[in-house]
Coordinates of C-alpha atoms in Angstrom, one line a residue:
Chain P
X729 CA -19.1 -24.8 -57.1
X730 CA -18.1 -27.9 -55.2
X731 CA -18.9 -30.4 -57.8
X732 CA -17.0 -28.5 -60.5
X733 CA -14.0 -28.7 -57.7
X734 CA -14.5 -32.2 -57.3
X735 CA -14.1 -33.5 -60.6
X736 CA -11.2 -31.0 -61.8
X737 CA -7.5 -30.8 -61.8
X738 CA -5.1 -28.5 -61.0
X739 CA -1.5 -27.0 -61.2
X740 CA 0.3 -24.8 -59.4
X741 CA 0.0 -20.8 -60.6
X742 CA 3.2 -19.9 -61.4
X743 CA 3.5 -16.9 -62.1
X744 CA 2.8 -15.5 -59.5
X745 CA 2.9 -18.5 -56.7
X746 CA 6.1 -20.3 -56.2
X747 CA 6.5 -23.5 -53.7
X748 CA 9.0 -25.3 -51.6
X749 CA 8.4 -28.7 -49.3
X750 CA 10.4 -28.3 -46.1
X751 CA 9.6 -30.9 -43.3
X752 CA 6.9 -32.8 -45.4
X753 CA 5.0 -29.0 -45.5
X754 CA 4.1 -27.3 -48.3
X755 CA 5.1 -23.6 -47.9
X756 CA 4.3 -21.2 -51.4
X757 CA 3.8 -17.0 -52.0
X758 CA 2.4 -15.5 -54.0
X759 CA 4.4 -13.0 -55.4
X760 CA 2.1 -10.6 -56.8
X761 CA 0.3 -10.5 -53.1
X762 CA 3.4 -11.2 -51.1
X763 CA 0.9 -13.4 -49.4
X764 CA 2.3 -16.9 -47.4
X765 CA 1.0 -20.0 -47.2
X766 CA 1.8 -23.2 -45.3
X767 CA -0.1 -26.6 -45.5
X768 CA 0.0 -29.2 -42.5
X769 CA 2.0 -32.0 -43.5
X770 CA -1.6 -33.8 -44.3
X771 CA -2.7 -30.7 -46.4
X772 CA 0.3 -31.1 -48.5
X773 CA 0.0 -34.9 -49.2
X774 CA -3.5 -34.0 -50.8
X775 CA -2.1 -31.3 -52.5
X776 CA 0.8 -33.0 -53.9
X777 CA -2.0 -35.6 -55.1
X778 CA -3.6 -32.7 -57.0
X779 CA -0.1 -31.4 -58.7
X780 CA 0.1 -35.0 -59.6
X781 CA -3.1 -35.0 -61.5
X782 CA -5.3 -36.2 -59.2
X783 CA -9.0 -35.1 -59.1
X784 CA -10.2 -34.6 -55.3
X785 CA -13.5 -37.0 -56.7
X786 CA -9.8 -39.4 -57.3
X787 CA -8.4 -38.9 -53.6
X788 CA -10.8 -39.1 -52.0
X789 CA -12.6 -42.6 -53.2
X790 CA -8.9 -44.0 -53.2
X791 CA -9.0 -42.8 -49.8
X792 CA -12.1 -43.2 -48.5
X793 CA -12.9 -39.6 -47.5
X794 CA -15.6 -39.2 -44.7
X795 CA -18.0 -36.4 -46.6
X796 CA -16.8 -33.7 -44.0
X797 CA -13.3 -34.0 -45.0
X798 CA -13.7 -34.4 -48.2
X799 CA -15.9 -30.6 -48.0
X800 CA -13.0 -29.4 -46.4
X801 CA -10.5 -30.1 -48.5
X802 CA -12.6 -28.5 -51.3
X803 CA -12.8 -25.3 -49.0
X804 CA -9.3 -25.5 -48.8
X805 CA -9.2 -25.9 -52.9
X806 CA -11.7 -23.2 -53.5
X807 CA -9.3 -20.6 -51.0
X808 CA -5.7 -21.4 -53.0
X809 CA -7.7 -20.7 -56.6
X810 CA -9.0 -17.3 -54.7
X811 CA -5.3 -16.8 -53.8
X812 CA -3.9 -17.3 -57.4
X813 CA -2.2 -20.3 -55.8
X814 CA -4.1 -23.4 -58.2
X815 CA -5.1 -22.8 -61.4
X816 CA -7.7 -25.4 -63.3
X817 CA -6.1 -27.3 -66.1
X818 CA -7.2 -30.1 -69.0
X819 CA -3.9 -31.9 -68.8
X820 CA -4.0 -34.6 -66.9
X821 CA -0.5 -36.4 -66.4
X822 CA -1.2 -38.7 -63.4
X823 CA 2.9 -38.0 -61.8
X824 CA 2.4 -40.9 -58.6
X825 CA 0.8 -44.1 -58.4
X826 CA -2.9 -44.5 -56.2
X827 CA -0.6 -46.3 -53.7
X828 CA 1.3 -42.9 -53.0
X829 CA -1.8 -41.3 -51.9
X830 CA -2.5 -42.7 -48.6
X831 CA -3.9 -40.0 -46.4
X832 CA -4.9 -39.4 -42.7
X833 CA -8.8 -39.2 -42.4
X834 CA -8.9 -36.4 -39.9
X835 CA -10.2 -32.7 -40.8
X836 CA -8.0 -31.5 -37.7
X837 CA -5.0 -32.2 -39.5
X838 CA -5.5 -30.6 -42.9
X839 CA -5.0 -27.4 -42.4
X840 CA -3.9 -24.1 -44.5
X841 CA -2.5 -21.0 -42.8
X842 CA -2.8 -17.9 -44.7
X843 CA -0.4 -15.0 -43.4
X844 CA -0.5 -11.5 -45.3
X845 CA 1.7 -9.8 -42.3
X846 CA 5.1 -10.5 -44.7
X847 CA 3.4 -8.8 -48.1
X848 CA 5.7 -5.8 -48.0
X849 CA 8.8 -8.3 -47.6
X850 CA 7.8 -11.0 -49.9
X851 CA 6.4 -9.2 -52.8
X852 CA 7.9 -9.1 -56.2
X853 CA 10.6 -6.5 -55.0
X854 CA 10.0 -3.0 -57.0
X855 CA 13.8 -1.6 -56.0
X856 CA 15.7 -2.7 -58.8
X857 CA 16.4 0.2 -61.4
X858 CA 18.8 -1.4 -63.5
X859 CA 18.8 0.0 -66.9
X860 CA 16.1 -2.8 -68.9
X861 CA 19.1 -3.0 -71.5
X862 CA 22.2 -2.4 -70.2
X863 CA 21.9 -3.5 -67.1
X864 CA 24.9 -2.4 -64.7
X865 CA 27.4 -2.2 -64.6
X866 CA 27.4 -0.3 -67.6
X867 CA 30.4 -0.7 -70.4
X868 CA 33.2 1.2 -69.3
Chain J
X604 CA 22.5 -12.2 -75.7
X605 CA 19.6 -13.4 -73.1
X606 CA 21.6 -13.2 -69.5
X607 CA 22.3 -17.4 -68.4
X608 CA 22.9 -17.6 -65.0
X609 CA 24.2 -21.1 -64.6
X610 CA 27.0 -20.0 -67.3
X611 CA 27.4 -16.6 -65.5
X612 CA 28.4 -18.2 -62.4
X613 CA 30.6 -20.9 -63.6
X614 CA 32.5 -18.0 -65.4
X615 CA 32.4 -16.0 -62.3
X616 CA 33.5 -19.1 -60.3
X617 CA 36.4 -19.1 -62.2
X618 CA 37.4 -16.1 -62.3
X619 CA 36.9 -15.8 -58.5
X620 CA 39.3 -18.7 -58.1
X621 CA 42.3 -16.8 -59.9
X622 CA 42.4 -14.1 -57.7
X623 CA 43.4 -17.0 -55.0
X624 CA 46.7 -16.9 -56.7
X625 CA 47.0 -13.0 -56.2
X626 CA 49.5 -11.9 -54.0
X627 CA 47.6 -8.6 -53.7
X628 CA 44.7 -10.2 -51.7
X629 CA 44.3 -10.7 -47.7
X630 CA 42.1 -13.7 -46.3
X631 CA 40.4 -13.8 -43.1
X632 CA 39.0 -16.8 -41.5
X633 CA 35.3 -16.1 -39.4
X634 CA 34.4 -18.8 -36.7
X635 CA 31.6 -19.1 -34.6
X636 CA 29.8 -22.2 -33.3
X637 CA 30.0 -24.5 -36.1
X638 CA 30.3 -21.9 -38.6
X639 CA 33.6 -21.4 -40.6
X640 CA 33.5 -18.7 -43.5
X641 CA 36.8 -17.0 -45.0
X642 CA 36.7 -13.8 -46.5
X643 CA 39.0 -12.0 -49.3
X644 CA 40.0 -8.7 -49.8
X645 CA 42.0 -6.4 -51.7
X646 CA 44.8 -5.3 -49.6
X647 CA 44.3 -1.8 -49.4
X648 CA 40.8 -2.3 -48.9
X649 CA 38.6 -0.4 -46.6
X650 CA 36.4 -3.1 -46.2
X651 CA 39.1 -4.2 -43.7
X652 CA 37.0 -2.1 -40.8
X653 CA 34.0 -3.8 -41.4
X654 CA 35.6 -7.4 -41.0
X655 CA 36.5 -6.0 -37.5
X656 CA 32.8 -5.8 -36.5
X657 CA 33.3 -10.4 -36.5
X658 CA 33.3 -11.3 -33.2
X659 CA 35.9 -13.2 -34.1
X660 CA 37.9 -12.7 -37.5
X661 CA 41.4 -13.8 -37.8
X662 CA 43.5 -13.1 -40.7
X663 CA 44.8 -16.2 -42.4
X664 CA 48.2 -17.0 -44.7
X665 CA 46.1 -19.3 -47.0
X666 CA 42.6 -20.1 -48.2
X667 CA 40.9 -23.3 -47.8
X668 CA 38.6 -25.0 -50.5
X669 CA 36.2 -26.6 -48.4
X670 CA 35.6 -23.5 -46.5
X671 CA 32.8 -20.8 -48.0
X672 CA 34.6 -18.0 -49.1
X673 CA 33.0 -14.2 -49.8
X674 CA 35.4 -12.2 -52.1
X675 CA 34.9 -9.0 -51.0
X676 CA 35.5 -6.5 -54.2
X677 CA 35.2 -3.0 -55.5
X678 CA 34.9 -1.2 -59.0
X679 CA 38.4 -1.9 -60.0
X680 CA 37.5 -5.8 -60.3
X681 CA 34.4 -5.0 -62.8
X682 CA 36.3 -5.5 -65.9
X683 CA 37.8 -8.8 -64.5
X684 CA 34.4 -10.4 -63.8
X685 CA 32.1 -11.7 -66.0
X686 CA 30.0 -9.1 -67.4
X687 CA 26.8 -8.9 -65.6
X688 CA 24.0 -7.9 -68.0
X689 CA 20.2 -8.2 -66.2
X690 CA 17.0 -6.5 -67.1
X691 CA 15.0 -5.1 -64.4
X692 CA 12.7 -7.7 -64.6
X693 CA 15.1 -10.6 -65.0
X694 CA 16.4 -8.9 -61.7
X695 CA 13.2 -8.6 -59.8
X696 CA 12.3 -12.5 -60.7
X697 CA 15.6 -13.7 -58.9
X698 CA 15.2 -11.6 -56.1
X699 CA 11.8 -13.2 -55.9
X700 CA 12.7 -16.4 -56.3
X701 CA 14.9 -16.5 -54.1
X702 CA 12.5 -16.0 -51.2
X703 CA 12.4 -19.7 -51.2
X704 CA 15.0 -22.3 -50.7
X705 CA 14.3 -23.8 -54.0
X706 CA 16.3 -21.1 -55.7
X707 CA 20.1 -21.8 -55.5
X708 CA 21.3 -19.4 -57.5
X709 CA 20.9 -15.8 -55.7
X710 CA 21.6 -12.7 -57.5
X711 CA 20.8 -9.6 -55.3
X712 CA 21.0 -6.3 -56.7
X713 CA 20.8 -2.5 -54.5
X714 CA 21.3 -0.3 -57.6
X715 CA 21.1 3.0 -55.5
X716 CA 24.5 2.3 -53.7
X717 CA 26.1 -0.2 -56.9
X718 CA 25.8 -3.4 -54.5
X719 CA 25.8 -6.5 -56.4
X720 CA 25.7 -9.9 -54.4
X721 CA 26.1 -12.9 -55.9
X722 CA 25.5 -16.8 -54.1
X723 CA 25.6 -20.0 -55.2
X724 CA 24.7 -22.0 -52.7
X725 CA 25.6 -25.6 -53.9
X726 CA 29.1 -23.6 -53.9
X727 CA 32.3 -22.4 -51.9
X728 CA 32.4 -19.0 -53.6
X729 CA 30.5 -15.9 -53.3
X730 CA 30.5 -12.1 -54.3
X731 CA 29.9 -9.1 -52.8
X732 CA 31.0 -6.2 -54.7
X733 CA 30.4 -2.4 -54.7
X734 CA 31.8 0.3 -56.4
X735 CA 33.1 2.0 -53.5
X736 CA 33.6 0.4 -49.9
X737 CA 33.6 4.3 -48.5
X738 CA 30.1 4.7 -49.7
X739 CA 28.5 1.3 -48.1
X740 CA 25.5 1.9 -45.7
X741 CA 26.3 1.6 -42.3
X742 CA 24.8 -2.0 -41.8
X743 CA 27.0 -2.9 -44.3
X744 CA 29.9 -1.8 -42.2
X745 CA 28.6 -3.1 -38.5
X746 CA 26.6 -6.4 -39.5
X747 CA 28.5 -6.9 -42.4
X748 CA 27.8 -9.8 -45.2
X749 CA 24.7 -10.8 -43.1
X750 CA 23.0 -11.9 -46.1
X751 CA 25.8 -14.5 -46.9
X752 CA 26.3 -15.6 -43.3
X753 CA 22.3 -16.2 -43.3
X754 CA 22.7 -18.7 -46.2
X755 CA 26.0 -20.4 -45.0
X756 CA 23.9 -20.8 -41.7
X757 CA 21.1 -22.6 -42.7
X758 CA 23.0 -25.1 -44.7
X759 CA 24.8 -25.9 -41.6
X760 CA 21.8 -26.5 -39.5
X761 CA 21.8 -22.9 -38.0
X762 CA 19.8 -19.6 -38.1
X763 CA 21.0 -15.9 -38.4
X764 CA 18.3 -14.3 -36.3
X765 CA 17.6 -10.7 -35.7
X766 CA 17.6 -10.6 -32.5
X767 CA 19.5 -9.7 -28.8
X768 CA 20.6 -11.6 -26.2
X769 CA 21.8 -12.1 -22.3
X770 CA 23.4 -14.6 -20.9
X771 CA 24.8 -16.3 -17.7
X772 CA 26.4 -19.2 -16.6
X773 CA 26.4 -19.8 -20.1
X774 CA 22.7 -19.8 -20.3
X775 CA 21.4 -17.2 -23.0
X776 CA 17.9 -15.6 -23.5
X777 CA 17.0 -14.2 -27.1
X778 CA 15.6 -11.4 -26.9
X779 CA 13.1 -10.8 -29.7
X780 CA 10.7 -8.4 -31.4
X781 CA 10.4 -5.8 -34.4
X782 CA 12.8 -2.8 -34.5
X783 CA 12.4 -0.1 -31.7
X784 CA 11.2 -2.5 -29.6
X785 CA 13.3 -2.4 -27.0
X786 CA 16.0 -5.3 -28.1
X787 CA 19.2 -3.4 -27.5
X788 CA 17.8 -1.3 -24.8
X789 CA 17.2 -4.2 -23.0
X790 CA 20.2 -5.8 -23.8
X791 CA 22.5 -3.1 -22.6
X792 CA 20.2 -3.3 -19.4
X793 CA 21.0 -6.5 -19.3
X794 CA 25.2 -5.8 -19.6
X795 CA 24.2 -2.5 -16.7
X796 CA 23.5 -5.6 -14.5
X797 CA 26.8 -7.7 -14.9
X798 CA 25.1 -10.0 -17.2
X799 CA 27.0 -11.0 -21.0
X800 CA 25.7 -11.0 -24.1
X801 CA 26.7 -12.6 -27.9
X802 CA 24.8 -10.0 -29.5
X803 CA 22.3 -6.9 -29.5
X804 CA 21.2 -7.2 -32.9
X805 CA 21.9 -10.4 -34.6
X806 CA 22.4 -13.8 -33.0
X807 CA 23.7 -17.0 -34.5
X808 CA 21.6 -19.6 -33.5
X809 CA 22.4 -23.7 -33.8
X810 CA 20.1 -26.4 -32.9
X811 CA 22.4 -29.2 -32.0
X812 CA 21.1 -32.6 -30.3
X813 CA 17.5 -31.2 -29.4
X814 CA 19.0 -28.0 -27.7
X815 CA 19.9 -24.9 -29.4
X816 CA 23.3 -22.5 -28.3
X817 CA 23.6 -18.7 -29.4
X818 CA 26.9 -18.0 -30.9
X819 CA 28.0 -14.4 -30.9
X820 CA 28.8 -13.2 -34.9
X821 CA 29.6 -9.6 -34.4
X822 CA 30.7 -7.4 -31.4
X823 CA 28.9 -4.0 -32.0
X824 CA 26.7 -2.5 -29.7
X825 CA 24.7 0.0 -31.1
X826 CA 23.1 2.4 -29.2
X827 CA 21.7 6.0 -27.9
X828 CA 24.7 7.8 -25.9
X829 CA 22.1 8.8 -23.0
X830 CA 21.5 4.6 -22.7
X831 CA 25.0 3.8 -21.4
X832 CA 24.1 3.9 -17.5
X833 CA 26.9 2.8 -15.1
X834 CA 28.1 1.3 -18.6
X835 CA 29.9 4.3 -20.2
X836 CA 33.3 4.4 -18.5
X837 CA 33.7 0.4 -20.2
X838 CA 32.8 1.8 -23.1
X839 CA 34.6 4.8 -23.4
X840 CA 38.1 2.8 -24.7
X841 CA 36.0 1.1 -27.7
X842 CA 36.4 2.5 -30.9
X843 CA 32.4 4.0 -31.9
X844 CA 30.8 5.7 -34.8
X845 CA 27.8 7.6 -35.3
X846 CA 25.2 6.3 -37.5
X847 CA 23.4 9.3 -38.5
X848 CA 20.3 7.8 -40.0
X849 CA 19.6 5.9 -36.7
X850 CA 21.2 8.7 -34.0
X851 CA 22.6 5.8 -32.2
X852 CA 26.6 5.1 -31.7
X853 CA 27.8 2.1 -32.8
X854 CA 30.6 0.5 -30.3
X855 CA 33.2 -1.9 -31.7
X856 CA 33.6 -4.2 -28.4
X857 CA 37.1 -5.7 -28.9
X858 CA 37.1 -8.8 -26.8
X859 CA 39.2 -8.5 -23.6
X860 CA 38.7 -10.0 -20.3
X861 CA 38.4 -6.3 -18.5
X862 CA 35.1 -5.9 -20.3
X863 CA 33.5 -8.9 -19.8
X864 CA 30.5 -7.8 -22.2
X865 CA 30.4 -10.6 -24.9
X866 CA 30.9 -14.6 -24.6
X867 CA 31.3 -16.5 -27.5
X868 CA 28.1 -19.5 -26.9
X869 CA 26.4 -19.7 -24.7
X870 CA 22.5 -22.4 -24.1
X871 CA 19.7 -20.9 -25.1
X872 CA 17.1 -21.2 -22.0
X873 CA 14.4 -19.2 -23.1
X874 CA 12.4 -16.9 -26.0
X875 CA 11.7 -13.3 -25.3
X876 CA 9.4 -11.5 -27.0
X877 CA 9.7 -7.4 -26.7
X878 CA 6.9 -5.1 -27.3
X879 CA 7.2 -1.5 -26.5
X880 CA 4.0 -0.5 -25.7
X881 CA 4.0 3.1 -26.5
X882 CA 0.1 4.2 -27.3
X883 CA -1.6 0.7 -27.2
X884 CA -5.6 0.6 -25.9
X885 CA -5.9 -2.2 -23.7
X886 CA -8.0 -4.3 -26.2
X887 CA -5.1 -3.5 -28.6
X888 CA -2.5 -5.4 -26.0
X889 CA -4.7 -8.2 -25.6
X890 CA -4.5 -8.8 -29.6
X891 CA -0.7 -8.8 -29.6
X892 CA 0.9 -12.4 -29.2
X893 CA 3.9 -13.4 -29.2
X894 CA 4.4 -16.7 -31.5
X895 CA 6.8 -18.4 -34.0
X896 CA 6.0 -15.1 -36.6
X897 CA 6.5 -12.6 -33.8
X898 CA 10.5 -14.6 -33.7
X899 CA 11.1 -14.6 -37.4
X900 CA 9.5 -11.2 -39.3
X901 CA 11.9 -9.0 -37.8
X902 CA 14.8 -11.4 -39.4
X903 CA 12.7 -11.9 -42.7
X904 CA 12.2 -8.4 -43.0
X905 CA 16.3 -7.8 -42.7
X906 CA 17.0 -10.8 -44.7
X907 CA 13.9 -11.5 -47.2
X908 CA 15.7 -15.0 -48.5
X909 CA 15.1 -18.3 -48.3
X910 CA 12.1 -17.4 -46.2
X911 CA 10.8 -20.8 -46.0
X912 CA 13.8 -21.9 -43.8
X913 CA 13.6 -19.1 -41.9
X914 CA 9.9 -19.4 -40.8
X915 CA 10.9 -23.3 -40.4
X916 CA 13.6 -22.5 -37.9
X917 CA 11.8 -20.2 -35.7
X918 CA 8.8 -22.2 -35.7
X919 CA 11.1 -24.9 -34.0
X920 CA 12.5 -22.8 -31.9
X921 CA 9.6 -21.2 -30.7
X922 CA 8.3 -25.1 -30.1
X923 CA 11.0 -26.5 -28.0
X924 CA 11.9 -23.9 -25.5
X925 CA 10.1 -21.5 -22.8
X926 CA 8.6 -18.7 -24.4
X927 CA 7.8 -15.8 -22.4
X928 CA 5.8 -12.1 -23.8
X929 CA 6.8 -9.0 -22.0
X930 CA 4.6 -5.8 -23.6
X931 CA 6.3 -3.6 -21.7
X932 CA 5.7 0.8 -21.0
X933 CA 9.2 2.9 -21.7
X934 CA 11.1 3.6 -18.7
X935 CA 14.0 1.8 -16.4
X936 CA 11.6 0.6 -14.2
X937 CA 10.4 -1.7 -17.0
X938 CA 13.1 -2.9 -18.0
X939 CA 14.8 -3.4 -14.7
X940 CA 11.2 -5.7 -14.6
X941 CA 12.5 -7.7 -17.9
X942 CA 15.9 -8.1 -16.5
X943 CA 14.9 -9.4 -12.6
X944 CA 12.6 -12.0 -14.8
X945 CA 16.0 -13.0 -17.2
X946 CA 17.9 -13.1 -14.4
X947 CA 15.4 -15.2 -12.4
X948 CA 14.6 -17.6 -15.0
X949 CA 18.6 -18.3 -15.9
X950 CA 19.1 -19.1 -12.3
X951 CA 16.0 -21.7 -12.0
X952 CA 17.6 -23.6 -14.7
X953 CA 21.2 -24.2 -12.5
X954 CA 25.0 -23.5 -13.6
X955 CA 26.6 -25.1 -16.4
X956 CA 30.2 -24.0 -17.1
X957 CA 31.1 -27.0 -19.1
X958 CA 30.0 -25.3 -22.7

């Protein structure tokens, strides 16, 4: 599977995952799972990277990767397609130039948190019962 | 017509701002820490009891335009609003959008009690309507419009946080933790022992210059009548309700200096987290922890917007200040145990009076 990782790109799922960058970290949820993610500040550079267009083969020669962070990040790709989080795509729109891409080299510092303790809170909310056509308030 | 909700609140917006001009409208101006929020109500309105749960709610001749204002409205302002016309799905997208901070636009819809609340946050003016104020839930009523003050907050750098609170020498300790675990227990402890408080259930939090103050927001204290301890005769003159979902009373503590049991600000010294350990195995206690998620899920789970922020803010928090875990068994002798360590820990970190 790693190879096929490697030489792919990426976007966002959405539906169900929707993202926000606050303090240089990448914080998304998926919707369907009420799942929450956050990426270390150095997780989301790389990930940013890959919503640019950016094949982790890419970032990592323009950065040159050592092996065992470059397998890292790819365990860390291979979890957020699990999650519904990235989806593969064929179009490639390179968004930020290779100078943009300058990462840290250290595996300690790329890190994704998973937390599934909010699902009941942050899942597409099922309490609405709004009528579908009329919605409310209804014509008086 | 397919619903737009950049047109729907620029209509609304409008509208909002002609009823400004009404002389059948009151205004009230909120304050606490750097927060300034007005509200506006008809002037026959009900509502009027819950803007007495503020800590500090003033009514005022005029509104301002730079302040956030909540229009607080019933069923007989429907037909002068913009119609509101969302599917159920169009509905539960917003809502789940806006669990981030991306979304801006917040439509919030409780169609078992006819609550619609509308925010725009890159905006002044925002709606809460129902169809009838005498058939609001009781939160409603004694931590009213939390959902607004929550996103007026974090714009200004601060955090509505579910959570109590004790204070001294204008030193405060959050008191943190899921509900039932022991928050305004503790915190009426706390006031049994001569100490203050700006809040049992929701605190205001600002982080200002590397430090962070709690500002009180409301003045209820809600609890069970057999909790009031030495407590009950300077509580006996507040005006109280029953909340019968909950069993607990809910005291309205207006602010005089007999009472001593709220301050406005006060430092915030230290995290506490509360776990009521009711049927935990030892192995089960050793699991528990109390962290950054342990501060925010409570609030989240009141308040399921802008999440992000919220997890952001505790996590900071959590980071910059003395964090201390008390799984604690039922009974006074516990929490007399919390309190001695409260008390203790405000009085190793010296007076300040200048706040």
């Amino acid at each position: 599977m790693t190879n096929e990782i490697k030489t792919k790109n990426f976007r966002l799922k959405t539906p169900p995952t929707i993202m926000e960058v606050i303090d240089g970290e990448a914080i998304m949820i998926n919707g369907e799972k009420g799942t929450y993610y956050n990426l270390s500040s150095q997780a989301t550079l790389i990930f940013q990277c890959i919503l640019d267009g950016y094949s982790l083969e890419e970032i990592s020669s323009l950065n040159d990767l050592e092996p065992d962070v470059g397998k890292h990040i790819e365990t860390m790709i291979d979890k957020l397609i699990n999650e519904d989080v990235l989806e593969e795509t064929n179009k490639v729109n390179h968004r930020a130039s290779p100078s943009q891409l300058m990462i840290g080299n250290f595996q300690k510092d790329i890190v994704l948190t998973i937390y599934d303790d909010m699902q009941d809170m942050l899942a597409l909310d099922p309490i609405h019962e709004a009528d579908d056509v009329v919605g409310w308030p209804e014509k008086k | 017509m397919k619903f737009n909700r950049d047109l729907w609140f620029q209509e609304l917006n409008l509208k909002l701002k002609v009823l400004n001009k009404d002389e059948d409208h009151i205004y009230y101006l909120i304050v606490t820490g750097p927060l300034k929020i007005q509200v506006v109500l008809p002037k026959n309105s009900s509502y009027k009891n819950a803007i007495n749960s503020f800590f500090n709610a003033q009514s005022a001749k005029e509104l301002s335009p730079t302040i956030p204002t909540i229009y607080c409205l019933d069923e007989s302002y429907i037909n002068k609003l913009p119609p509101f016309r969302l599917s159920k799905n169009d509905l539960n997208l917003i809502d789940f959008e806006s669990r981030l901070s991306s979304q801006t636009k917040i439509i919030n819809y409780d169609e078992k009690r006819k609550l619609l609340k509308a925010l725009n946050t890159s905006d002044q003016n925002y709606l809460f309507l129902c169809e009838s104020f005498d058939s609001l839930p009781s939160w409603e009523v004694y931590s009213p419009l939390k959902e607004f003050i929550h996103f007026i907050a974090l714009k200004k750098n601060c955090w509505l946080s579910h959570a109590g609170s004790l204070c001294k020498n204008n030193k405060a300790v959050l008191l943190f933790g899921p509900g039932g675990n022991g928050k305004s227990t503790t915190t009426l402890t706390g006031l049994n022992a001569d100490l203050q408080t700006v809040g049992d259930d929701y605190v205001l939090i600002e982080n200002f210059n590397e430090k962070f103050y709690a500002h009180a927001i409301y003045k209820t204290i809600k609890t069970y009548p057999s909790e009031l301890f030495d407590l009950h005769k300077s509580f006996e003159k507040f005006e109280r309700q029953l909340i019968e979902r909950t069993g607990k009373y809910v005291y309205i503590c207006e602010e005089d200096k007999e009472s001593n049991i709220f301050t406005h600000s006060a430092e915030i010294v230290m995290n506490m987290g509360l776990h009521l350990n009711k049927n935990l195995t030892s192995n089960e206690c050793d699991n528990l922890n109390f962290d950054a998620r342990y501060m925010s899920l409570s609030s989240i789970e009141q308040i399921p917007f802008w999440v992000d922020k919220s997890s952001k803010f505790s996590e900071k928090i959590y980071r910059s200040l003395p964090n201390y875990f008390s799984n604690f068994k039922e009974g006074e002798a516990s929490l007399d145990k919390n309190i001695e360590y409260i008390l203790n820990f405000i009085s190793s970190q010296g007076y300040q009076n200048d706040l």
